[in-house]
CSV table of C-alpha atoms in Angstrom, one decimal:
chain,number,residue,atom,x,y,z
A,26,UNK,CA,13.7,3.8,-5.1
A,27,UNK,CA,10.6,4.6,-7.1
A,28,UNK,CA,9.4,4.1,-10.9
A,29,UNK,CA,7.7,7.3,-12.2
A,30,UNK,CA,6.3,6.2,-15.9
A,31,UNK,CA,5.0,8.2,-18.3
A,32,UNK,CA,3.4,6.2,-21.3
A,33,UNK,CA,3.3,7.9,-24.9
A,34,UNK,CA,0.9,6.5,-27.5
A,35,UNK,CA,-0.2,8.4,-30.7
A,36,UNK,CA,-4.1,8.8,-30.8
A,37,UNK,CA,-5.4,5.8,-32.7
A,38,UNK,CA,-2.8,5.2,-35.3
A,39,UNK,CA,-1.6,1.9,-35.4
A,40,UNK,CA,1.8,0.9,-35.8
A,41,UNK,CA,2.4,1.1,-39.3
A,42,UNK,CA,0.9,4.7,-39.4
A,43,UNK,CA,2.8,6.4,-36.1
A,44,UNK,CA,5.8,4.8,-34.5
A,45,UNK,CA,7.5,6.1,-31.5
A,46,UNK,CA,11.1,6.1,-31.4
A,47,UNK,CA,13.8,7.2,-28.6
A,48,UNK,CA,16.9,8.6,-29.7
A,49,UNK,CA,19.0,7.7,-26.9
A,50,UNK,CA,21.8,10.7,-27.9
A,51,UNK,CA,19.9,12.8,-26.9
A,52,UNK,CA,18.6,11.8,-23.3
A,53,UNK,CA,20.1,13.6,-20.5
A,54,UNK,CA,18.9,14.5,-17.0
A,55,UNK,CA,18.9,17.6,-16.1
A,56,UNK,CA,20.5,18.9,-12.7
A,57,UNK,CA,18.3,19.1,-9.6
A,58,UNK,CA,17.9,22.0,-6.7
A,59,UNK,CA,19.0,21.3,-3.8
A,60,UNK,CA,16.2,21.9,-1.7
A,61,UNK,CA,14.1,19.4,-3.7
A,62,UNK,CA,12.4,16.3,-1.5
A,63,UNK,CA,13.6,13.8,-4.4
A,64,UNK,CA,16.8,12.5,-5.7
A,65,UNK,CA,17.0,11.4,-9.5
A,66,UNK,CA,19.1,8.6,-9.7
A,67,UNK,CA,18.6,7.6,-13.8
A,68,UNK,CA,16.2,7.1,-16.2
A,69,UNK,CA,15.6,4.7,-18.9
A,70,UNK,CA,13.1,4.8,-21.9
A,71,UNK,CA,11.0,1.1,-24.2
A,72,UNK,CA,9.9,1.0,-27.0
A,73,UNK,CA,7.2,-1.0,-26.6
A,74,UNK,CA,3.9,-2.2,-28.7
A,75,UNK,CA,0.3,-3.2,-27.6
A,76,UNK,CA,-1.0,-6.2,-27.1
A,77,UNK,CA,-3.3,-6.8,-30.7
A,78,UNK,CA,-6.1,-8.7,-28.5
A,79,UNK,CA,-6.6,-5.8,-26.0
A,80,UNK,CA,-8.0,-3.3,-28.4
A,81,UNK,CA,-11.5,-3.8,-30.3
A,82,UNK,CA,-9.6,-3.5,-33.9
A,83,UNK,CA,-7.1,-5.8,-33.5
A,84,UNK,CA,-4.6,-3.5,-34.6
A,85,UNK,CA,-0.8,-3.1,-32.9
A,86,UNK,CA,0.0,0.7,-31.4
A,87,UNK,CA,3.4,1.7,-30.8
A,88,UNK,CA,3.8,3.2,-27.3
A,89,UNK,CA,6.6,4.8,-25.5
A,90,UNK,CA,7.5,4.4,-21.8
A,91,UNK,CA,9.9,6.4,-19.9
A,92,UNK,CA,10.7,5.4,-16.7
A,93,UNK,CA,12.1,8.3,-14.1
A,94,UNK,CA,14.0,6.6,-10.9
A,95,UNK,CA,13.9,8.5,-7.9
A,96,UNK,CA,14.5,8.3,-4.4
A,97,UNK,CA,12.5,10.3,-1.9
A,98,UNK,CA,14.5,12.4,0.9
A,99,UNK,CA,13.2,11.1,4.5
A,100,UNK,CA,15.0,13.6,6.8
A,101,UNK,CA,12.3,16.1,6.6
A,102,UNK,CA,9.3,13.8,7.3
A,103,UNK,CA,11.8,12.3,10.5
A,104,UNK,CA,12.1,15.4,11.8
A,105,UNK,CA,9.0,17.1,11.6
A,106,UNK,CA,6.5,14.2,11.3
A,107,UNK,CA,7.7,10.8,13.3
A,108,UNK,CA,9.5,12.5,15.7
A,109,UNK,CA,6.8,14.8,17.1
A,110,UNK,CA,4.5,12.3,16.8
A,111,UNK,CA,6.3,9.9,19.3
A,112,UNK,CA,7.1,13.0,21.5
A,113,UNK,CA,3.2,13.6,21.6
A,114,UNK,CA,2.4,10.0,22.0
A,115,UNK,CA,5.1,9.2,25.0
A,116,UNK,CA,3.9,12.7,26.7
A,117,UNK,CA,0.6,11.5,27.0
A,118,UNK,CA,1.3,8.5,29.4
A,119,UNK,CA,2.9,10.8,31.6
A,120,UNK,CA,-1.0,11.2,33.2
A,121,UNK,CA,0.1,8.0,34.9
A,122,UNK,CA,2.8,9.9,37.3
A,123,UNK,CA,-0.2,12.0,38.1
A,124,UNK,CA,-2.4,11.3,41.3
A,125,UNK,CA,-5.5,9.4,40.7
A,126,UNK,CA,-7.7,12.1,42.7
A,127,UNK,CA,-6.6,14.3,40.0
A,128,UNK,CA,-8.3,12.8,36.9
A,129,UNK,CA,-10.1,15.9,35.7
A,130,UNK,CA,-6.4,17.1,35.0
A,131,UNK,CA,-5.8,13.7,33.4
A,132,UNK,CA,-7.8,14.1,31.1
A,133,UNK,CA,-7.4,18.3,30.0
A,134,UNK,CA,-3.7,16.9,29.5
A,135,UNK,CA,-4.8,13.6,27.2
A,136,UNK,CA,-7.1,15.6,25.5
A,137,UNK,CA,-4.9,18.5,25.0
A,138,UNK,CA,-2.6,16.1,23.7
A,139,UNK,CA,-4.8,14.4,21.3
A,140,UNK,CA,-5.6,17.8,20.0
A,141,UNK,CA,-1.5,18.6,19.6
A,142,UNK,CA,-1.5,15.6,17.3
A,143,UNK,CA,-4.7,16.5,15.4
A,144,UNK,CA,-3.2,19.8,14.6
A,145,UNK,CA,0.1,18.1,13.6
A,146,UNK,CA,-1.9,16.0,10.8
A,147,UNK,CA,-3.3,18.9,9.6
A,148,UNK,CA,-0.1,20.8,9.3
A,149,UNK,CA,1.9,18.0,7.8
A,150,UNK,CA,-0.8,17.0,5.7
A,151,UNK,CA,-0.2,19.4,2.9
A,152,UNK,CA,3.1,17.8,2.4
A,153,UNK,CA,1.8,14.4,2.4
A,154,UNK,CA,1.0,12.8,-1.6
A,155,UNK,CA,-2.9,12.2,-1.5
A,156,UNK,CA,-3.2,8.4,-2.9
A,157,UNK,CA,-6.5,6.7,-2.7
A,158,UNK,CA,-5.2,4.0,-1.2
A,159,UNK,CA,-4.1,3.2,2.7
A,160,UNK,CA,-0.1,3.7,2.9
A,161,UNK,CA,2.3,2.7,6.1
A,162,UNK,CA,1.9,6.8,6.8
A,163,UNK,CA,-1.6,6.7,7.8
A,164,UNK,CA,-0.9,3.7,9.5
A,165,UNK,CA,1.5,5.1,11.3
A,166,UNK,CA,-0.6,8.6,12.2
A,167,UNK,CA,-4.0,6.0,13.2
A,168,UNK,CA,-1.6,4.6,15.7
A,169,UNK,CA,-0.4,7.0,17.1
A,170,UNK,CA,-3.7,8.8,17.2
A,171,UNK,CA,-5.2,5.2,19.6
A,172,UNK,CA,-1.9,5.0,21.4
A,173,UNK,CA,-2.9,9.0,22.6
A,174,UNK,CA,-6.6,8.0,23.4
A,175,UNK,CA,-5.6,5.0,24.9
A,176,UNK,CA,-3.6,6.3,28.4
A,177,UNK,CA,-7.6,9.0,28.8
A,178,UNK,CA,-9.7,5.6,28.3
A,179,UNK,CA,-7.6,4.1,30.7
A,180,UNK,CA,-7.9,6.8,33.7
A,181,UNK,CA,-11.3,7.3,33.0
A,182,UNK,CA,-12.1,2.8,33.7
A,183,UNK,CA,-9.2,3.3,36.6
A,184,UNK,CA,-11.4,6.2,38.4
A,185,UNK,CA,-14.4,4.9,37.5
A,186,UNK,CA,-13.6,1.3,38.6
A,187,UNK,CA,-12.3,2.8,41.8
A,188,UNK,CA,-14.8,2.3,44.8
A,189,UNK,CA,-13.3,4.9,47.0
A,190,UNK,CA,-13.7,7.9,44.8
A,191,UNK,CA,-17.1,9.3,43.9
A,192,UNK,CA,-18.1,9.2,40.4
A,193,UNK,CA,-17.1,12.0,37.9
A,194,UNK,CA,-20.7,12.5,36.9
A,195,UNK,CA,-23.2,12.3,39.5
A,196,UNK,CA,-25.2,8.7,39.3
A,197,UNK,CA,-24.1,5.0,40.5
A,198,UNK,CA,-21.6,3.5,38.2
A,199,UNK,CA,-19.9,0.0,38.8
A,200,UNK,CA,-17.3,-2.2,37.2
């Protein structure tokens, strides 16, 4: 599950001045839609107070953290993200089953692949958090993305590399 925390500190008054206090009869969680992507499973609220040597006065603040557990529904992102993304990826080394003469076709079927899964990022990206750091998503997607390329780079060395077939763009090429 996953910690959402919200920190509450009055606005420069130090403890004796402003404390923050949680009355715990009166904390409830409210009910959730059912068409929501999360799952609440419980909450919990500190009382907490600031470190004196972390601010320039010296003086202790009163702060208040909630903390909001939740659990993030997958079967959406399954379904409409992973899924179609191995479908794309395992569709593109089907080049392999096709003749070598026919590598032009190779390719308009890699590339027309490639471009599937582009258009998937862009369509799934609106439901994707923006963090400004790397997660095991975009991982994922950059994999993907060079396992796609991979099978076109590959026909393109194996035609090139092959001495009975004339080059695809006119010129001497060797391996």
């Amino acid at each position: 599950y996953h910690d959402l925390r919200i920190v509450l500190k009055p606005h420069k008054l130090p403890k004796d001045k402003a404390r923050l206090i949680m009355d715990f009869s009166k904390c409830t969680m409210e009910t959730q839609k059912e068409q929501s992507e999360w799952q609440l499973i419980g909450h919990r609220g500190e009382e907490m107070e600031t470190d004196p040597a972390s601010s320039t006065s010296g003086k202790i603040y009163s702060e208040f953290h909630i903390c909001i557990m939740v659990v993030r529904f997958h079967h959406w992102y399954v379904t409409n993200v992973i899924v179609p993304y191995i479908t794309i990826t395992l569709m593109s080394y089907g080049i392999f089953w096709m003749p070598l003469e026919e590598t032009v076709s190779r390719c308009e079927v890699s590339l027309a692949l490639l471009l599937s899964l582009i258009a998937l990022k862009f369509t799934v990206s609106s439901h994707i958090p923006r963090v400004h750091y790397s997660t095991a998503f975009d991982t994922y997607v950059s994999s993907m993305s060079l396992f796609v390329v991979l099978p076109f780079i590959m026909s393109i060395v194996t035609y090139t590399c092959d001495e009975e077939k004339p080059p695809l763009i006119s010129g001497q090429y060797s391996c």
